[in-house]
PDB file of C-alpha atoms in Angstrom:
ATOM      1  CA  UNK A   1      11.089 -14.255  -6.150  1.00  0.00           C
ATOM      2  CA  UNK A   2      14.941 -13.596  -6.690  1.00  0.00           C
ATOM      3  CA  UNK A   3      13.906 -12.528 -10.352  1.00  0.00           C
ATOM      4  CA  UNK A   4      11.370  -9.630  -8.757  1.00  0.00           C
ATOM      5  CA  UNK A   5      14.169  -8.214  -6.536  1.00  0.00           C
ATOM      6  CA  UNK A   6      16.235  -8.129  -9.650  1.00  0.00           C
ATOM      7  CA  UNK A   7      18.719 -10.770  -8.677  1.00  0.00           C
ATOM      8  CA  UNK A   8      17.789 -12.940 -11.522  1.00  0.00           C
ATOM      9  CA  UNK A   9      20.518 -13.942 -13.979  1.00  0.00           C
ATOM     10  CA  UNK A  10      19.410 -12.666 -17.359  1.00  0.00           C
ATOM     11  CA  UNK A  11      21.996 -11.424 -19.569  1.00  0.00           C
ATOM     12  CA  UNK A  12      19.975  -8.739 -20.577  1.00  0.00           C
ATOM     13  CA  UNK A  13      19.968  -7.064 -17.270  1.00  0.00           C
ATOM     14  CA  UNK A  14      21.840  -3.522 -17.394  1.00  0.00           C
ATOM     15  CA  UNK A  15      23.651  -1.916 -14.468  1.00  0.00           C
ATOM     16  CA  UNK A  16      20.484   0.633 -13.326  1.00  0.00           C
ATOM     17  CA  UNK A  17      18.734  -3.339 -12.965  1.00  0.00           C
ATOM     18  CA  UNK A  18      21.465  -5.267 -10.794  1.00  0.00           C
ATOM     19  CA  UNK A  19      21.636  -1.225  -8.679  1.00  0.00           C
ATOM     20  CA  UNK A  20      18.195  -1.996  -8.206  1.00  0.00           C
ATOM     21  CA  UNK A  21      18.584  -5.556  -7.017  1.00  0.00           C
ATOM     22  CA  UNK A  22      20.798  -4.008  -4.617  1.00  0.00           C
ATOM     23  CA  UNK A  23      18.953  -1.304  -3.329  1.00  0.00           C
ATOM     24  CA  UNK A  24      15.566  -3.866  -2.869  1.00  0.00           C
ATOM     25  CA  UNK A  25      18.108  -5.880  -0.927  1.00  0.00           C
ATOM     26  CA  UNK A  26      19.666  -3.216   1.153  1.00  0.00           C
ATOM     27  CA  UNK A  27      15.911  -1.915   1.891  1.00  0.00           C
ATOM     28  CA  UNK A  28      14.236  -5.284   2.646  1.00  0.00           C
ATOM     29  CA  UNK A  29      17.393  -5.994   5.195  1.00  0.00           C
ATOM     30  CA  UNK A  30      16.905  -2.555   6.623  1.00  0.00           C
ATOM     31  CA  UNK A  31      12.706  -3.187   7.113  1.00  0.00           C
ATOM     32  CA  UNK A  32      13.519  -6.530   8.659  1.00  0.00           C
ATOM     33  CA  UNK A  33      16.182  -5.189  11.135  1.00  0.00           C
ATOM     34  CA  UNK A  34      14.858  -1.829  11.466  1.00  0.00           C
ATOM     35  CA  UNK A  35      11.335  -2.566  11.810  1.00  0.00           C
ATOM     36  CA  UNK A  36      11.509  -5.438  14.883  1.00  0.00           C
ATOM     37  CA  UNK A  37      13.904  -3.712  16.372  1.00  0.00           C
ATOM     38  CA  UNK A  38      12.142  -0.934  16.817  1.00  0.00           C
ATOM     39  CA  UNK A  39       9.018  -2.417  17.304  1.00  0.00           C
ATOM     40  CA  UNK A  40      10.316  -4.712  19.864  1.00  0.00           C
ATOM     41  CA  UNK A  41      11.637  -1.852  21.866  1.00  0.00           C
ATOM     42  CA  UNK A  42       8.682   0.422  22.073  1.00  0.00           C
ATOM     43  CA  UNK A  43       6.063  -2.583  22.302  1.00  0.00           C
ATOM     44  CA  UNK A  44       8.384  -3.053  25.378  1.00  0.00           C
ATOM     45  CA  UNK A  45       8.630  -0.076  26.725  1.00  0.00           C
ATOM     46  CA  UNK A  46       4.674   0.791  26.352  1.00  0.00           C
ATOM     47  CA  UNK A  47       3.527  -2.509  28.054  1.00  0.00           C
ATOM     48  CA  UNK A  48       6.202  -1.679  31.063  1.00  0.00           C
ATOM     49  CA  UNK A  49       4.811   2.012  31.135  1.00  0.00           C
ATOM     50  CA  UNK A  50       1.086   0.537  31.118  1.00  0.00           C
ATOM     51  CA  UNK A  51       1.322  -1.937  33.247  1.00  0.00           C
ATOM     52  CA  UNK A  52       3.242   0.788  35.549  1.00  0.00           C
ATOM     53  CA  UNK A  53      -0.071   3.259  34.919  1.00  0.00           C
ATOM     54  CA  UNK A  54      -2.573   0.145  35.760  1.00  0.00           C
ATOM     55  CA  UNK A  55      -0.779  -0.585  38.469  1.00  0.00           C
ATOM     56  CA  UNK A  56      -0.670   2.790  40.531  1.00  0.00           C
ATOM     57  CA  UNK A  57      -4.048   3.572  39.178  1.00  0.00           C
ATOM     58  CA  UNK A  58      -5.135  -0.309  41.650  1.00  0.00           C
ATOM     59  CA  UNK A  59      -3.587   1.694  44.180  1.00  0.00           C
ATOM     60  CA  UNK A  60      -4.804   4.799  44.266  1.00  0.00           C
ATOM     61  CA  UNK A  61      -8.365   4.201  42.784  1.00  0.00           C
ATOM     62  CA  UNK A  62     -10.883   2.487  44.517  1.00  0.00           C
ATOM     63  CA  UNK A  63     -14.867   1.785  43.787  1.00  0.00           C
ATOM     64  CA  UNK A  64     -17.429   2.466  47.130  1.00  0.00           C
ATOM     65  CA  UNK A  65     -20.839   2.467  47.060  1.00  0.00           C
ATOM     66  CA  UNK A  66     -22.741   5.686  47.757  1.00  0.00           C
ATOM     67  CA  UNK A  67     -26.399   6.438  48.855  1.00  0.00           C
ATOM     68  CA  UNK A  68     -27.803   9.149  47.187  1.00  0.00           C
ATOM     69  CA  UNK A  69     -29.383  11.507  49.090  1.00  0.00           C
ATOM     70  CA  UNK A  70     -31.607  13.139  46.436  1.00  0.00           C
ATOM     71  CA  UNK A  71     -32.418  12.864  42.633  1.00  0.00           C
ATOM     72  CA  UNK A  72     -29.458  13.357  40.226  1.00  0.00           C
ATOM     73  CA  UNK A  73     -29.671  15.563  37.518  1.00  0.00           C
ATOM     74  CA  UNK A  74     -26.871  14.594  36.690  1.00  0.00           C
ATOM     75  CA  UNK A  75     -24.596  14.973  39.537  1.00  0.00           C
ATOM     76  CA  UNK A  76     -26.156  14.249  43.494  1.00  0.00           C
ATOM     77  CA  UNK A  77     -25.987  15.056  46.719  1.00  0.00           C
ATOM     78  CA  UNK A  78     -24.474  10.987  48.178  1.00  0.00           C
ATOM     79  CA  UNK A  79     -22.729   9.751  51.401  1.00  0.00           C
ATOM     80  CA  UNK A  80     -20.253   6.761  51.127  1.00  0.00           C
ATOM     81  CA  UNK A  81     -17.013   5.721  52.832  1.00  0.00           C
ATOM     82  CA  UNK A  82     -14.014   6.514  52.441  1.00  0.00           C
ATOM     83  CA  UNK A  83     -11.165   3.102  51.805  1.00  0.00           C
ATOM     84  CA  UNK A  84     -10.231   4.283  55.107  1.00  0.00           C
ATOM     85  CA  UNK A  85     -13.926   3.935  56.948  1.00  0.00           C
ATOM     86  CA  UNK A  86     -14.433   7.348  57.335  1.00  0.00           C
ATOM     87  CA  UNK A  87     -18.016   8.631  56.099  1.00  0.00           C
ATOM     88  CA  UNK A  88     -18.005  11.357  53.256  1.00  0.00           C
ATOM     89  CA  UNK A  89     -20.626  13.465  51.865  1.00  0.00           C
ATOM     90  CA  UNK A  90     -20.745  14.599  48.296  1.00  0.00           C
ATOM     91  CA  UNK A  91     -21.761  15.472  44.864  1.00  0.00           C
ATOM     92  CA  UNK A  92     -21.472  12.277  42.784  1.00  0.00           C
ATOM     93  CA  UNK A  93     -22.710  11.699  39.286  1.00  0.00           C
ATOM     94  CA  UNK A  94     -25.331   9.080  38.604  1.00  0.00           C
ATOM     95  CA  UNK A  95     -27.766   8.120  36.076  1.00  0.00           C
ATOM     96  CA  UNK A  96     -30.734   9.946  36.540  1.00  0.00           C
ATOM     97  CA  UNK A  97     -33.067   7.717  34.596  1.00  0.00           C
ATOM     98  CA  UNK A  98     -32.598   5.072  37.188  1.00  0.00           C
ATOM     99  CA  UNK A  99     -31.543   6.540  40.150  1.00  0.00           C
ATOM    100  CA  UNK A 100     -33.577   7.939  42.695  1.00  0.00           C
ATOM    101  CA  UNK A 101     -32.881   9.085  46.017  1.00  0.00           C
ATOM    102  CA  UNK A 102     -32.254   6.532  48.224  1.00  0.00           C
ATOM    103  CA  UNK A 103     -30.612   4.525  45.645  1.00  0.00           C
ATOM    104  CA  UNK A 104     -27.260   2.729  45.786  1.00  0.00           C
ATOM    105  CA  UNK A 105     -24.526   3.407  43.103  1.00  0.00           C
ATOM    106  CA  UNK A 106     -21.084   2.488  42.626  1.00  0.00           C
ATOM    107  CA  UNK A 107     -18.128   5.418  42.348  1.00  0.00           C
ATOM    108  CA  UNK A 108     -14.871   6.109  41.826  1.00  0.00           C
ATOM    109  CA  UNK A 109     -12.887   7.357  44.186  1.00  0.00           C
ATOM    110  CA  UNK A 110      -9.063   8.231  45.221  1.00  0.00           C
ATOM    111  CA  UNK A 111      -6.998   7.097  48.608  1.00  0.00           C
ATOM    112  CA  UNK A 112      -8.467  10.029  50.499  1.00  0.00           C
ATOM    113  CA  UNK A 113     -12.073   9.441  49.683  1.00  0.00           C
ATOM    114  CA  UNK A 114     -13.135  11.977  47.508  1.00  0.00           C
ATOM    115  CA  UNK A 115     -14.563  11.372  44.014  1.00  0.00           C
ATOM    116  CA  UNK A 116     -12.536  10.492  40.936  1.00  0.00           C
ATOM    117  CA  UNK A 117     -12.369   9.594  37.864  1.00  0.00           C
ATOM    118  CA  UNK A 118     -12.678   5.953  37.086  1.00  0.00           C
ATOM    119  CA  UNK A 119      -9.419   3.843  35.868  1.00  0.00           C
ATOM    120  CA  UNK A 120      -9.209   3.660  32.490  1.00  0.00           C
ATOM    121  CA  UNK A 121      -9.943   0.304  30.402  1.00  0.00           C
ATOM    122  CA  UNK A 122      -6.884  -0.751  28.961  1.00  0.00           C
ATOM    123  CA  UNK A 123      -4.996  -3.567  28.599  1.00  0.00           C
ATOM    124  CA  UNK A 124      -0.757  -3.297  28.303  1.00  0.00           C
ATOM    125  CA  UNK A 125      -0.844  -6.233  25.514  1.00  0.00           C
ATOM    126  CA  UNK A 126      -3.196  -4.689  23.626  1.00  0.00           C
ATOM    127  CA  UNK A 127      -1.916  -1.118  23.830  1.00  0.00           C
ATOM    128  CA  UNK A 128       1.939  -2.849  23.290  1.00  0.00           C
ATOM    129  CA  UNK A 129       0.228  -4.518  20.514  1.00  0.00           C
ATOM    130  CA  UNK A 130      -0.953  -1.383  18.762  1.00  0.00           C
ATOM    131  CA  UNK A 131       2.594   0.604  19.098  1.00  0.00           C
ATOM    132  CA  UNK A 132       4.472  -2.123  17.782  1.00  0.00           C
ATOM    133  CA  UNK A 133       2.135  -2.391  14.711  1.00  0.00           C
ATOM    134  CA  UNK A 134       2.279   1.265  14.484  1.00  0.00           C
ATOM    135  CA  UNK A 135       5.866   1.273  14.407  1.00  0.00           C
ATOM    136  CA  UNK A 136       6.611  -1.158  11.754  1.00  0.00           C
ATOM    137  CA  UNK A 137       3.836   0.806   9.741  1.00  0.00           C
ATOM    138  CA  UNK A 138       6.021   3.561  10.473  1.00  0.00           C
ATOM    139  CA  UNK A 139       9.526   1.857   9.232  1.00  0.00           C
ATOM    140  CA  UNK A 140       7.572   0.586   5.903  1.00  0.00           C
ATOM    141  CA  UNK A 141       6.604   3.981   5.404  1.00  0.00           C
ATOM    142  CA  UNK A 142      10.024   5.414   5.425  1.00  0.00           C
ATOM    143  CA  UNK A 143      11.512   2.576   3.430  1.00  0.00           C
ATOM    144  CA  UNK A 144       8.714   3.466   0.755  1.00  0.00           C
ATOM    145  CA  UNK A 145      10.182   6.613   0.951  1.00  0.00           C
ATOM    146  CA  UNK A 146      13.522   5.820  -0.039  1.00  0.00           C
ATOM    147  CA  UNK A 147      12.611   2.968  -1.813  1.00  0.00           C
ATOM    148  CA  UNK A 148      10.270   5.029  -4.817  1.00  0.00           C
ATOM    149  CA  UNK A 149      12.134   7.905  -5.743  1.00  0.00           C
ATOM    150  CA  UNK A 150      15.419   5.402  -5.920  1.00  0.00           C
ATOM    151  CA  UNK A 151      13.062   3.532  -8.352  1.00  0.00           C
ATOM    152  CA  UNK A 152      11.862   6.532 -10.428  1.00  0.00           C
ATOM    153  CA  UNK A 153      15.605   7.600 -10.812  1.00  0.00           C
ATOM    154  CA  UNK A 154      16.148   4.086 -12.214  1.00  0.00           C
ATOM    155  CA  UNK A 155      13.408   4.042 -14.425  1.00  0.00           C
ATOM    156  CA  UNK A 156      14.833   7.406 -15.916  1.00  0.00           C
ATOM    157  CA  UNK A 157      18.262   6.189 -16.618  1.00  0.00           C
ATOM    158  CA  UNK A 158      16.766   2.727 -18.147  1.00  0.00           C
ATOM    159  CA  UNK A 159      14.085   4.401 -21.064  1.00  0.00           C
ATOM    160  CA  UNK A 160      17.707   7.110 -21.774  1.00  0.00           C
ATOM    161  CA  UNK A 161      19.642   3.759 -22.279  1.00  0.00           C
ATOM    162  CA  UNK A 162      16.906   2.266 -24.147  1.00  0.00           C
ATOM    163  CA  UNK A 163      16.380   6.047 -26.402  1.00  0.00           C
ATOM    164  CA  UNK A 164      19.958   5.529 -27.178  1.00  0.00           C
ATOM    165  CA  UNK A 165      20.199   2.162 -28.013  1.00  0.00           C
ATOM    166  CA  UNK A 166      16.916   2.126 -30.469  1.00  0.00           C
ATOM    167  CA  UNK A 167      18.678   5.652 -32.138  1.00  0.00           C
ATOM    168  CA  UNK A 168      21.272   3.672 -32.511  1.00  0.00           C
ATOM    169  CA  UNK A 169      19.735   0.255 -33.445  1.00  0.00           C
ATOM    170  CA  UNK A 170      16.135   1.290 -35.466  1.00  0.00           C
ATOM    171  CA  UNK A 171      16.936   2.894 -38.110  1.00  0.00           C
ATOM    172  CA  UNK A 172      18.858  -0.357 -39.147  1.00  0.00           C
ATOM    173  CA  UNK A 173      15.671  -2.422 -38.977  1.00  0.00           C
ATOM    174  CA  UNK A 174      13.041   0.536 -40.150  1.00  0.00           C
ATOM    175  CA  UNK A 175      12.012   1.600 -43.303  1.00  0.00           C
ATOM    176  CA  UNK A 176      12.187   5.586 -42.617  1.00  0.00           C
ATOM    177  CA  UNK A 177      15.792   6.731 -42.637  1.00  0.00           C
TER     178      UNK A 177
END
């Protein structure tokens, strides 16, 4: 492992390979402490701000039955009540392969009574989950970034080393002169 990062102690390593030992070191610190530090703090902040959402959306969202009062196609004439105990009348939407009029269907709606949408289906971990995943994709990204035109550059000075050292070194051990 230390002899892939270029930490290995071969005496034929040149200064471009012990920069590059370096620079894999500096980089792989950087990922580690960048990366869950980040990660940590979004995945944080998106479960608080989720579990914030879910929890006014418990609030302020409530499922009531309705009676339809005639065939939906799509949306329906329906009476329910409100979280309050009021009656309401209104247009609802329900499946009109299996509802009829008469029928009894669940919907959505807000502190007032009148039809919403449903609460989404989420869950903080997961959605946590996902941004922190997201955001040490993110980091590894940008290291990548830094990481391969650093090694290109590297590369280039290594094969001009190496040109001048076999200009200076083959003709001793070649034939054509």
């Amino acid at each position: 492992m230390a002899a892939r990062l270029c930490w290995g102690r071969n005496p034929l390593r040149r200064r471009e390979d012990r920069l590059e030992g370096w620079l894999n070191a500096v980089l792989l610190l950087a990922f580690l402490l960048i990366g869950s530090t980040l990660a940590a703090h979004l995945s944080r902040s998106t479960y608080r701000e989720q579990t914030r959402v879910v929890a006014w959306e418990r609030q302020h969202r409530f499922e009531v039955w309705a009676m339809l009062l005639e065939t939906p196609t799509p949306a329906a004439k329906a009476r329910w009540k409100a979280p309050d105990g009021t009656p309401r009348v209104g247009r609802v939407i329900a499946d009109p392969a299996t509802s009829v009029a008469g029928t009894w269907v669940t919907v959505w709606v807000d502190e007032n009574g009148a039809p919403a949408s449903p609460p989404l289906r989420r869950s903080p971990v997961t959605s946590a989950a996902g941004v922190a995943i997201a955001a040490i994709i993110l980091v590894a990204v940008g290291i990548l970034l830094v990481w391969l035109p650093c090694r290109l550059l590297l590369n280039r000075f290594r094969l001009r080393a190496w040109q001048a050292e076999w200009l200076r070194v083959g003709p001793r051990w070649s034939r054509y002169r």
